[in-house]
Tab-separated table of C-alpha atoms in Angstrom:
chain	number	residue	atom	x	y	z
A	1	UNK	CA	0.000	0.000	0.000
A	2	UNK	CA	1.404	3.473	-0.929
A	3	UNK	CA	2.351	5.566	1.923
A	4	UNK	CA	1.249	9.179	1.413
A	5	UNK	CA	4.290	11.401	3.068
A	6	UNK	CA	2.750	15.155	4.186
A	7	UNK	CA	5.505	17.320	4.945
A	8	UNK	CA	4.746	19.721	6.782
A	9	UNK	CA	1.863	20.591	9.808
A	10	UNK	CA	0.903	23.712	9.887
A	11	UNK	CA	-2.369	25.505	10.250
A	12	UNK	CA	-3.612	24.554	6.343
A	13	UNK	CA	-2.780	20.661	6.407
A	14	UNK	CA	-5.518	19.442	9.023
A	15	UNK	CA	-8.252	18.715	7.443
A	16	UNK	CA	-6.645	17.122	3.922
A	17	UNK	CA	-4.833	14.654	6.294
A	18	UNK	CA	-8.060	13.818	8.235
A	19	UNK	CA	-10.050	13.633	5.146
A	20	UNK	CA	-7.066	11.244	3.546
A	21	UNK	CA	-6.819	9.145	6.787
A	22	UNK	CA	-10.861	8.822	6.784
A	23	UNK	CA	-10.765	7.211	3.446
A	24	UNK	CA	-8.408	4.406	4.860
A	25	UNK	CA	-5.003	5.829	3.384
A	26	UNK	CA	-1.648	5.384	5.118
A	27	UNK	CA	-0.316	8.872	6.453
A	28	UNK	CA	3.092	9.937	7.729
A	29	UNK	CA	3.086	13.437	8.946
A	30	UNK	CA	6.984	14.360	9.207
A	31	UNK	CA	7.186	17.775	10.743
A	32	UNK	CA	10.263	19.904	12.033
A	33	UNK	CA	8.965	19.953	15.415
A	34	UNK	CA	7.527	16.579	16.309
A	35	UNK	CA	5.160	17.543	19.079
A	36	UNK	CA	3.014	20.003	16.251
A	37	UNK	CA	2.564	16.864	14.022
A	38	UNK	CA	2.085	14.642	17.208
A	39	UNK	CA	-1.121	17.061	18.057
A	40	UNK	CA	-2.157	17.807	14.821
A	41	UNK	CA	-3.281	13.791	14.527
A	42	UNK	CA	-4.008	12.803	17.968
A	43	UNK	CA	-7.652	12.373	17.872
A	44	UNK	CA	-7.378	11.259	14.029
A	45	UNK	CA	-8.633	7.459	13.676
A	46	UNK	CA	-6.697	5.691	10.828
A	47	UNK	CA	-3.262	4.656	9.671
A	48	UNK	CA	-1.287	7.306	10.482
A	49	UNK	CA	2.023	8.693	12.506
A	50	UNK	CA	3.969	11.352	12.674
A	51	UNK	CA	7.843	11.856	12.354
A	52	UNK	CA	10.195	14.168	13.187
A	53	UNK	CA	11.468	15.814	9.613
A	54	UNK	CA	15.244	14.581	8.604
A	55	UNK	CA	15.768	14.668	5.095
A	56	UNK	CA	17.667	11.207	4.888
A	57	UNK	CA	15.231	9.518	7.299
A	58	UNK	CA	12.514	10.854	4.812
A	59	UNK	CA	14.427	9.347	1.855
A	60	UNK	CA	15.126	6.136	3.438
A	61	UNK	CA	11.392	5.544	3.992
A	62	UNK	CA	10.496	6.870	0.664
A	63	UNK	CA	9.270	4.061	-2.017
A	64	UNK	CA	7.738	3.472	-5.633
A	65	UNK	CA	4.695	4.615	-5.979
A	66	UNK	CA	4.106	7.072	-2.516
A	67	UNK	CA	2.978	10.420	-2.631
A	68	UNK	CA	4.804	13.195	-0.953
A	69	UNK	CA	3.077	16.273	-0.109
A	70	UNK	CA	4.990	19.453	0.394
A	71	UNK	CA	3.337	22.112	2.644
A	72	UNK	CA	6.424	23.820	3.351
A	73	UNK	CA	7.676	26.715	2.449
A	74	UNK	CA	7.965	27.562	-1.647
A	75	UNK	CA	11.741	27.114	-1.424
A	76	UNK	CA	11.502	22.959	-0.716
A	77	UNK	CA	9.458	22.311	-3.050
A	78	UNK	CA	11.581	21.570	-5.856
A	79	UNK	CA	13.861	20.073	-3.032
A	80	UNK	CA	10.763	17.534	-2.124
A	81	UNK	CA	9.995	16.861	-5.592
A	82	UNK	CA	13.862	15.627	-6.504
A	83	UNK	CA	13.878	13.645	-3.716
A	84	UNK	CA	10.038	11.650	-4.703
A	85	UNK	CA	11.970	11.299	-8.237
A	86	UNK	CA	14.957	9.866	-7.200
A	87	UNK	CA	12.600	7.604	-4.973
A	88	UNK	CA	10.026	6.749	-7.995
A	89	UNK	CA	7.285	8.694	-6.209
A	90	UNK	CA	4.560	11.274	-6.711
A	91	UNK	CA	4.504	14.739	-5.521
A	92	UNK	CA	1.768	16.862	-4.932
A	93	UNK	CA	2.272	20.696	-3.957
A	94	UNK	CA	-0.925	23.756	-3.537
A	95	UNK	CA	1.991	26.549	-4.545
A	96	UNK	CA	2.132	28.094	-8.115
A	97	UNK	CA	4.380	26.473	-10.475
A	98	UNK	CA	8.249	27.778	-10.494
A	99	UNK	CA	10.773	27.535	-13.395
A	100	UNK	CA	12.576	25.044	-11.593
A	101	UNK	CA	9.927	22.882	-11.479
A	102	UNK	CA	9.255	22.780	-14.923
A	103	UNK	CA	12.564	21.919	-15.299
A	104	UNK	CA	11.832	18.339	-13.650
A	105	UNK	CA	8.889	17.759	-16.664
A	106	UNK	CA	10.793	15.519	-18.894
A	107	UNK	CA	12.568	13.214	-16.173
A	108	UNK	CA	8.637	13.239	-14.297
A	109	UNK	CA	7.720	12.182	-18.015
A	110	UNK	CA	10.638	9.267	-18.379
A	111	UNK	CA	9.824	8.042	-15.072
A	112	UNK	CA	6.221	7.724	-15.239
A	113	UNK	CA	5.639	10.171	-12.181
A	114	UNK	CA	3.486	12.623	-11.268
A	115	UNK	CA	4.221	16.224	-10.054
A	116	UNK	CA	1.209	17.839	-9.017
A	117	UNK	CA	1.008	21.576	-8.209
A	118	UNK	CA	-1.420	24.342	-8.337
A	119	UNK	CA	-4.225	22.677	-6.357
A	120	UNK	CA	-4.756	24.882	-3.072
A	121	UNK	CA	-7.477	27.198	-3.252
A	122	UNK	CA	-5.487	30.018	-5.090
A	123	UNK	CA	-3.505	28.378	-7.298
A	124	UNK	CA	-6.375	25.560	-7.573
A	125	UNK	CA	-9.800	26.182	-7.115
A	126	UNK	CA	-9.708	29.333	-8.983
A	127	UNK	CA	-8.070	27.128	-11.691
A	128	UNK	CA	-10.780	24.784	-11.962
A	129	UNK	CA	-13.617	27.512	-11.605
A	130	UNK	CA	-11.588	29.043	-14.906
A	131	UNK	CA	-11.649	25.422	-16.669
A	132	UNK	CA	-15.271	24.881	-16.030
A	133	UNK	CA	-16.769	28.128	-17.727
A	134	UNK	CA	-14.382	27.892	-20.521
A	135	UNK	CA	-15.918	24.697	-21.123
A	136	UNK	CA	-19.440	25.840	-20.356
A	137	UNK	CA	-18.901	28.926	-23.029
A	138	UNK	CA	-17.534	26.794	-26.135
A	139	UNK	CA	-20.132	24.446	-25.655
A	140	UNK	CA	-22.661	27.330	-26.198
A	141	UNK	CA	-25.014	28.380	-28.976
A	142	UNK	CA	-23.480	32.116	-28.760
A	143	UNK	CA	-19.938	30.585	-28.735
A	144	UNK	CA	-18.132	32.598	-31.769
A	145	UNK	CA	-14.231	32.997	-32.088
A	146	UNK	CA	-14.879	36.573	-32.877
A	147	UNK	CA	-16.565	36.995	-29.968
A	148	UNK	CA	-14.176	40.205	-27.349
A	149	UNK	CA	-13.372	37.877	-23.904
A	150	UNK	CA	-13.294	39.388	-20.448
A	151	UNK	CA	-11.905	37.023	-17.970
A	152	UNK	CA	-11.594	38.296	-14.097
A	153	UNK	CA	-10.547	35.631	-11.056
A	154	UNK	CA	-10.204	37.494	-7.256
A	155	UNK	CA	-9.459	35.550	-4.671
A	156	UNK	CA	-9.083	36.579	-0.587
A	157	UNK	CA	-8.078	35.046	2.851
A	158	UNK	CA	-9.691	37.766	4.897
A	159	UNK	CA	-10.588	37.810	8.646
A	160	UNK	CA	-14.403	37.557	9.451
A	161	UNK	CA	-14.357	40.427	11.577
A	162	UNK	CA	-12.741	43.832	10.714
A	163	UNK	CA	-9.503	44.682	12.667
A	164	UNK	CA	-7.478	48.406	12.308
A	165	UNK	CA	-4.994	46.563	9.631
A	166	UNK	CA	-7.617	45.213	7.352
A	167	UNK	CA	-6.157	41.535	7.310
A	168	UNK	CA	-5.059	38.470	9.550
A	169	UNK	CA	-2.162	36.370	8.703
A	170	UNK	CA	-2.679	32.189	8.715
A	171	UNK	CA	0.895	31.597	8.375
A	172	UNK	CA	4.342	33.786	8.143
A	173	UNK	CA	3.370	37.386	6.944
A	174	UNK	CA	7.049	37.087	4.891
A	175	UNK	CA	5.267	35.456	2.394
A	176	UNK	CA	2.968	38.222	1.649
A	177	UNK	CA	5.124	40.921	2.024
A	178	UNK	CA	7.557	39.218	-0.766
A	179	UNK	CA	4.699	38.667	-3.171
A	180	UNK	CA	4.142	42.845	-3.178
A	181	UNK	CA	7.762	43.055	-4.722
A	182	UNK	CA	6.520	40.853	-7.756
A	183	UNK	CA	5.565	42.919	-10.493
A	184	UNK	CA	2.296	42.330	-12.120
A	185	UNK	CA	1.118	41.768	-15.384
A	186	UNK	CA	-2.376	42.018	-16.931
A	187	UNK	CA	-5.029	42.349	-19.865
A	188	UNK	CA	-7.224	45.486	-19.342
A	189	UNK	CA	-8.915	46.939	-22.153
A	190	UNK	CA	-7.038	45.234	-24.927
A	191	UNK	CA	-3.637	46.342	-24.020
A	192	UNK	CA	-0.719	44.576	-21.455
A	193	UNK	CA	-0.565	46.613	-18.107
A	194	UNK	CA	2.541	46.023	-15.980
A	195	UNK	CA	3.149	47.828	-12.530
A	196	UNK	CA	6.237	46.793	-10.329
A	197	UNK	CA	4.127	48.190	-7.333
A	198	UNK	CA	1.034	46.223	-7.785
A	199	UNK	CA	-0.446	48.336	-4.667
A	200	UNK	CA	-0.489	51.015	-6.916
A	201	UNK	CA	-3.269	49.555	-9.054
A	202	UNK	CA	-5.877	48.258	-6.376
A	203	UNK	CA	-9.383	49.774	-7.335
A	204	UNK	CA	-12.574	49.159	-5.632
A	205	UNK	CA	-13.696	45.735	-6.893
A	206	UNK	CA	-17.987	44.311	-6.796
A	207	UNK	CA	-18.374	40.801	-7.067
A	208	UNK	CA	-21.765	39.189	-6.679
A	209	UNK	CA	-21.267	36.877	-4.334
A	210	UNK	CA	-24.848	34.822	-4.966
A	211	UNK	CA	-28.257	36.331	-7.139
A	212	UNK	CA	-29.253	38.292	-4.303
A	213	UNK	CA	-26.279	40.080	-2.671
A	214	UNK	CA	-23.329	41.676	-4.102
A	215	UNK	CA	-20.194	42.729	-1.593
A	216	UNK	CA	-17.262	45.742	-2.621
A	217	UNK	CA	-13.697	45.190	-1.916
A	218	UNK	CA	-10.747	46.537	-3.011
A	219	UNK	CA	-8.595	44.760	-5.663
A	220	UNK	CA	-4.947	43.974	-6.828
A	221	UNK	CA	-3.562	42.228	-9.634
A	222	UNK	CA	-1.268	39.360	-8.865
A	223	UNK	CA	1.887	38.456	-10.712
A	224	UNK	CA	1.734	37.541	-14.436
A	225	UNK	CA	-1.912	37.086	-15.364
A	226	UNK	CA	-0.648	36.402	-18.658
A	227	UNK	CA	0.840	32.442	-18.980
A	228	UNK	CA	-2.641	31.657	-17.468
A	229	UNK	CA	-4.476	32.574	-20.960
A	230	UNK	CA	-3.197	29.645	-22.513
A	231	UNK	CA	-3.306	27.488	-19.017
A	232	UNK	CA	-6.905	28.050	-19.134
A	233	UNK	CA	-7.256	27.219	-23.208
A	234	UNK	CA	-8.331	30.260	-24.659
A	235	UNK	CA	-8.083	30.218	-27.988
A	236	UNK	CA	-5.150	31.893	-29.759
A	237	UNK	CA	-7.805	33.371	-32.336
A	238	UNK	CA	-10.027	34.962	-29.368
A	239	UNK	CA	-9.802	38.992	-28.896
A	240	UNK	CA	-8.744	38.600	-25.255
A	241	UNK	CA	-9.412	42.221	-24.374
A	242	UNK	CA	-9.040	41.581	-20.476
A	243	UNK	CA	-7.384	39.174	-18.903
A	244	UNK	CA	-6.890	39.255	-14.856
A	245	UNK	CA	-5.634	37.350	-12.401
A	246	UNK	CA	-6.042	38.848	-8.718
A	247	UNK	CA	-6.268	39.346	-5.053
A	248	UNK	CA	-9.483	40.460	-2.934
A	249	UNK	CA	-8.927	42.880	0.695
A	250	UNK	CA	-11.290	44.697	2.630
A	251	UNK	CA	-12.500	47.934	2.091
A	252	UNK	CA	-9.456	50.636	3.844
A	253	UNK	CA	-6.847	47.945	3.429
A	254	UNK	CA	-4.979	50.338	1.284
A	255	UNK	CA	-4.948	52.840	3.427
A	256	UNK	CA	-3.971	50.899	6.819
A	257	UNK	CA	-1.193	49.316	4.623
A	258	UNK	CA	0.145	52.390	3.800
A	259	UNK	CA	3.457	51.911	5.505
A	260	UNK	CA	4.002	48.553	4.622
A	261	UNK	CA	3.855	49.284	1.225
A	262	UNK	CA	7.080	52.239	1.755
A	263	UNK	CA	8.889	49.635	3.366
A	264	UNK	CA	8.533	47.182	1.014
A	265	UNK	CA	9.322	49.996	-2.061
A	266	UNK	CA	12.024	50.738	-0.322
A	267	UNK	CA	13.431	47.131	0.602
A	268	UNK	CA	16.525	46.715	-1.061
A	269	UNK	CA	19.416	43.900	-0.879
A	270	UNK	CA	19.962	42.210	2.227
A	271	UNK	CA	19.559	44.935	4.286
A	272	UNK	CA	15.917	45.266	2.579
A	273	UNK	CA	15.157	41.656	3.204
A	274	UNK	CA	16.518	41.577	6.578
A	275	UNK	CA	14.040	44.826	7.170
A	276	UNK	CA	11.074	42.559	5.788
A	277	UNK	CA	12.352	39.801	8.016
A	278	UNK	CA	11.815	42.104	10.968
A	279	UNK	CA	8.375	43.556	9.990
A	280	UNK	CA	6.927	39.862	9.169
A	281	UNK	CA	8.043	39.162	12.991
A	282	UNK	CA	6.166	42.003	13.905
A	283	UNK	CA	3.361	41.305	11.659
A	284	UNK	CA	2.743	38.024	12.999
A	285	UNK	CA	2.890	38.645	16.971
A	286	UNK	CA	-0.031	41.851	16.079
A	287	UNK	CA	-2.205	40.186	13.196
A	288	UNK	CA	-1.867	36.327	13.476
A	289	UNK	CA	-4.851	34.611	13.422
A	290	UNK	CA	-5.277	33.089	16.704
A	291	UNK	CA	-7.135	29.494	17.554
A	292	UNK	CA	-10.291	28.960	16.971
A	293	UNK	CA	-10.365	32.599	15.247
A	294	UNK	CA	-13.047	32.404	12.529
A	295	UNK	CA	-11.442	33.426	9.102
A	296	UNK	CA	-13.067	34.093	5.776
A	297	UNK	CA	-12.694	33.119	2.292
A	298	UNK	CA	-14.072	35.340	-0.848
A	299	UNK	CA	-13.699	33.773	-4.394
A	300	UNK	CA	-14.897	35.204	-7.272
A	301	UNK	CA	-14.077	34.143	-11.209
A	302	UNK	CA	-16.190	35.577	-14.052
A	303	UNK	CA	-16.055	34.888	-17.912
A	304	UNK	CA	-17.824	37.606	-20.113
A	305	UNK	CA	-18.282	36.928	-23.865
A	306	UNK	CA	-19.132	40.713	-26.052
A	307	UNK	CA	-20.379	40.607	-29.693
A	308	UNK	CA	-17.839	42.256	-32.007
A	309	UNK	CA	-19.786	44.860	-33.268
A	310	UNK	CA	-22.010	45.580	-31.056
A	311	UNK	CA	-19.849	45.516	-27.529
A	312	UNK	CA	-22.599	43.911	-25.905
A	313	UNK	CA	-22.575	40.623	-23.486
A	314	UNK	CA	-23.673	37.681	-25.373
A	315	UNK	CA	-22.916	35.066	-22.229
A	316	UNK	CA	-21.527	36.203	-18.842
A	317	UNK	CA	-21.500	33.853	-16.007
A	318	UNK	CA	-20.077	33.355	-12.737
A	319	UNK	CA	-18.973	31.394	-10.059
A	320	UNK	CA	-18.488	33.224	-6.122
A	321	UNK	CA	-17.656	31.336	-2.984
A	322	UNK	CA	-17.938	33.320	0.438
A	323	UNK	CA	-16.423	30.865	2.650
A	324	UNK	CA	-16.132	31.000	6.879
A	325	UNK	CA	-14.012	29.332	9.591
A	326	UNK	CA	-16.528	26.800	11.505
A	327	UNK	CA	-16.133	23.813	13.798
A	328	UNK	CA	-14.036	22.060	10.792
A	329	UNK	CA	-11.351	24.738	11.144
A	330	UNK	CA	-10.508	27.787	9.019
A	331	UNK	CA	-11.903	28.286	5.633
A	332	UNK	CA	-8.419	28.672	4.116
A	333	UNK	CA	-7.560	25.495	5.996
A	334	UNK	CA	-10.575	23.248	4.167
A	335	UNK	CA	-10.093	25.025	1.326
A	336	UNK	CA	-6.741	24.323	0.559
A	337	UNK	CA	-5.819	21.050	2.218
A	338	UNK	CA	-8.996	19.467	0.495
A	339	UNK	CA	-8.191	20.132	-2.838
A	340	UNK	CA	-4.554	18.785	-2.058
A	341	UNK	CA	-6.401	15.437	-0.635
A	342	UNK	CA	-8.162	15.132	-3.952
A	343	UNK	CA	-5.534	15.740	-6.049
A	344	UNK	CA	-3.619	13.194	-3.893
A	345	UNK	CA	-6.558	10.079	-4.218
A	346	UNK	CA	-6.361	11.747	-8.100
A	347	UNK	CA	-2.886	10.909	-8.177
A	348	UNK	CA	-2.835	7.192	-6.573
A	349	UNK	CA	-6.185	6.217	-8.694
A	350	UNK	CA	-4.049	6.958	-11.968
A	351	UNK	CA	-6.208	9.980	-13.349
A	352	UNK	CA	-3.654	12.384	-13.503
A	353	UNK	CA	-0.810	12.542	-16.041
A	354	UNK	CA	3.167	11.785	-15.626
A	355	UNK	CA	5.295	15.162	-15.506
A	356	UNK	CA	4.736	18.164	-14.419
A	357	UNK	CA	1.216	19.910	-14.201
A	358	UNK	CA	-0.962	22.450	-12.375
A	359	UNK	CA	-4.728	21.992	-11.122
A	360	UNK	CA	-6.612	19.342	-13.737
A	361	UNK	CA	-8.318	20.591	-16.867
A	362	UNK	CA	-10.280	17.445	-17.596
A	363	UNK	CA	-13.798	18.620	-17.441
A	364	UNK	CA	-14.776	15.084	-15.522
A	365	UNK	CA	-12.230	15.375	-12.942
A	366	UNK	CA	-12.857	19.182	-12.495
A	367	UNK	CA	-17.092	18.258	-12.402
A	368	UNK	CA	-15.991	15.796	-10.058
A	369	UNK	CA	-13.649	18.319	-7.498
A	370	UNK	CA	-16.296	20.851	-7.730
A	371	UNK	CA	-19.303	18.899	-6.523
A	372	UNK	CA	-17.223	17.327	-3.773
A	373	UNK	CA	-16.742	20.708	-2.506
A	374	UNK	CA	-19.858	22.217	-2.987
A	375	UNK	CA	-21.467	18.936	-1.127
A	376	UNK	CA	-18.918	18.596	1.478
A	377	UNK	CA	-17.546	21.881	2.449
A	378	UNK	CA	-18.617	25.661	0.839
A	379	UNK	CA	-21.372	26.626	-1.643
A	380	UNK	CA	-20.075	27.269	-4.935
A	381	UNK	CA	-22.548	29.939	-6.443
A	382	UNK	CA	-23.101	29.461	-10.413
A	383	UNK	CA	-24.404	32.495	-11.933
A	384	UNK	CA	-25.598	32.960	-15.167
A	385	UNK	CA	-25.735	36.782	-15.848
A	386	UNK	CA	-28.159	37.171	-18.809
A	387	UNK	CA	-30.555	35.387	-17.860
């Protein structure tokens, strides 16, 4: 029986391994500090254990055909996929795609393995969401490759109840604060917009969040929107004239962020990231989520077809998810292990590719994802616009 190896127990990995362990898999949870992977599964029923996280331990108890799941920090990941290579294993990961992971493609490919990333909640969700009304708009009468395409996918981890910053941190603000020096990159009324301060192009952002109530936040775009065009199969002969990829905060987050955003314009070298170092410290002893603290999730992805002469919507639909921490943990904490567990059983069942790949684009497997989470977890809200 393959052993599924979850590196990594921190505050997002909970309820995949429970859900994983409930469905009679065999679960090592190898953690730095042995005591947090020791409580994270003490009252889990199932064939499971934890271990204390040594890299050659971990690859002596590595074998064919296991899964290793890396909920550590970005910089391991290509580090834990190497090592499930060299061990003819899987790897599964919820973090966006890097270079160097496409790098590993063609020995995943050789080998027969899988390298699974992209399937969190944002990278992964969103990415399904974006698969299924692609598919849903070809397969319509109105479809037409003339047709103008707006495409728009938001995603926040927000905290259910206001504070003075305008956010809560699940896990080490450093993170965040590094993702404001990547410079963005966007579609927006038929043109490419870049900004290396991606703060500097929040606006004030509605999303219907079901038929009857709509909710204003304010918006940013993250990273390069672009690669995702083709991710998501548009057609290379569709006028793409927006194209967005982004990230949802509360109303006045702008504004109490102020500073941080100097700092982080200012960061420079490694005095700059030694400065970010010392404000993520700060960060997280003010604005850490604390146990039990309910959280909340908004997603929101919309696809908008516009007749060529006429610049008016021929199909527009929706999907919005307004998730909340309950009695099953955090809503970033379902949200993002669960997927991860699917794409795990996806994995070991054989329904997912060798090499390298993000979230799945098979419209059965995404049908399948998406009703498992709507039926299990958070209403996923289908809207069609024009109707």
């Amino acid at each position: 029986m393959a052993i599924i190896h979850w590196l990594g127990a921190g505050l997002s990995s909970a309820p995949g391994i429970k859900r994983l362990i409930g469905n009679g898999a065999q679960l090592w949870l190898w953690n730095r500090t042995l005591s947090k992977a020791e409580a994270v599964i003490q009252a889990m029923d199932g064939q499971c254990q934890a271990r204390t996280l040594d890299w050659h331990e971990l690859a002596q108890n590595v074998s064919k055909d296991d899964v290793l799941v890396s909920m550590l920090p970005g910089s391991f990941h290509v580090q834990v996929a190497q090592l499930a290579l060299d061990n003819q294993a899987h790897f599964v990961s919820s973090s966006y795609l890097s270079p160097q992971m496409h790098d590993l493609h063609q020995q995943a490919l050789d080998k027969g393995l899988c390298l699974v990333n992209e399937v969190g909640l944002d990278p992964g969700i969103d990415h399904l969401l974006a698969h299924a009304l692609v598919d849903d708009y070809r397969q319509s009468t109105v479809y037409n490759d003339n047709n103008h395409i707006e495409f728009r996918s938001f995603c926040g981890g927000l905290p259910a109840q206001e504070n003075d910053f305008k956010y809560k941190f699940s896990w080490s603000p450093l993170g965040v604060l590094t993702a404001l020096r990547s410079p963005a990159q966007w579609r927006e009324n038929a043109q490419v917009k870049t900004n290396s301060k991606p703060w500097h192009a929040m606006r004030d952002y509605t999303v219907a969040l079901s038929k009857e109530h709509t909710a204003t936040f304010e918006a940013i775009p993250n990273r390069d929107s672009l690669p995702f065009i083709s991710q998501y199969h548009f057609d290379p002969k569709w006028t793409v004239d927006t194209f967005i990829r982004g990230s949802l905060r509360l109303t006045g987050w702008s504004a109490a962020w102020k500073d941080i955003f100097s700092l982080v314009a200012s960061a420079q070298g490694e005095t700059g990231t030694a400065q970010l170092t010392a404000k993520s410290d700060e960060l997280w002893q003010k604005y850490a989520f604390q146990e039990g603290e309910q959280d909340r999730v908004v997603l929101h992805v919309e696809l908008l077809a516009k007749d060529p002469k006429t610049q008016q919507p021929v199909w527009r639909k929706s999907y919005a998810m307004d998730a909340f921490g309950n009695d099953q943990g955090s809503a970033m904490a379902r949200l993002v292990s669960t997927t991860v567990s699917l794409a795990v059983e996806a994995v070991l069942e054989g329904h997912i590719g060798a090499g390298v790949s993000a979230a799945p684009d098979d419209a059965t497997l995404v049908s399948q994802w998406l009703k498992y989470l709507n039926d299990h977890h958070d209403t996923i809200e289908h809207m069609n616009h024009l109707d």
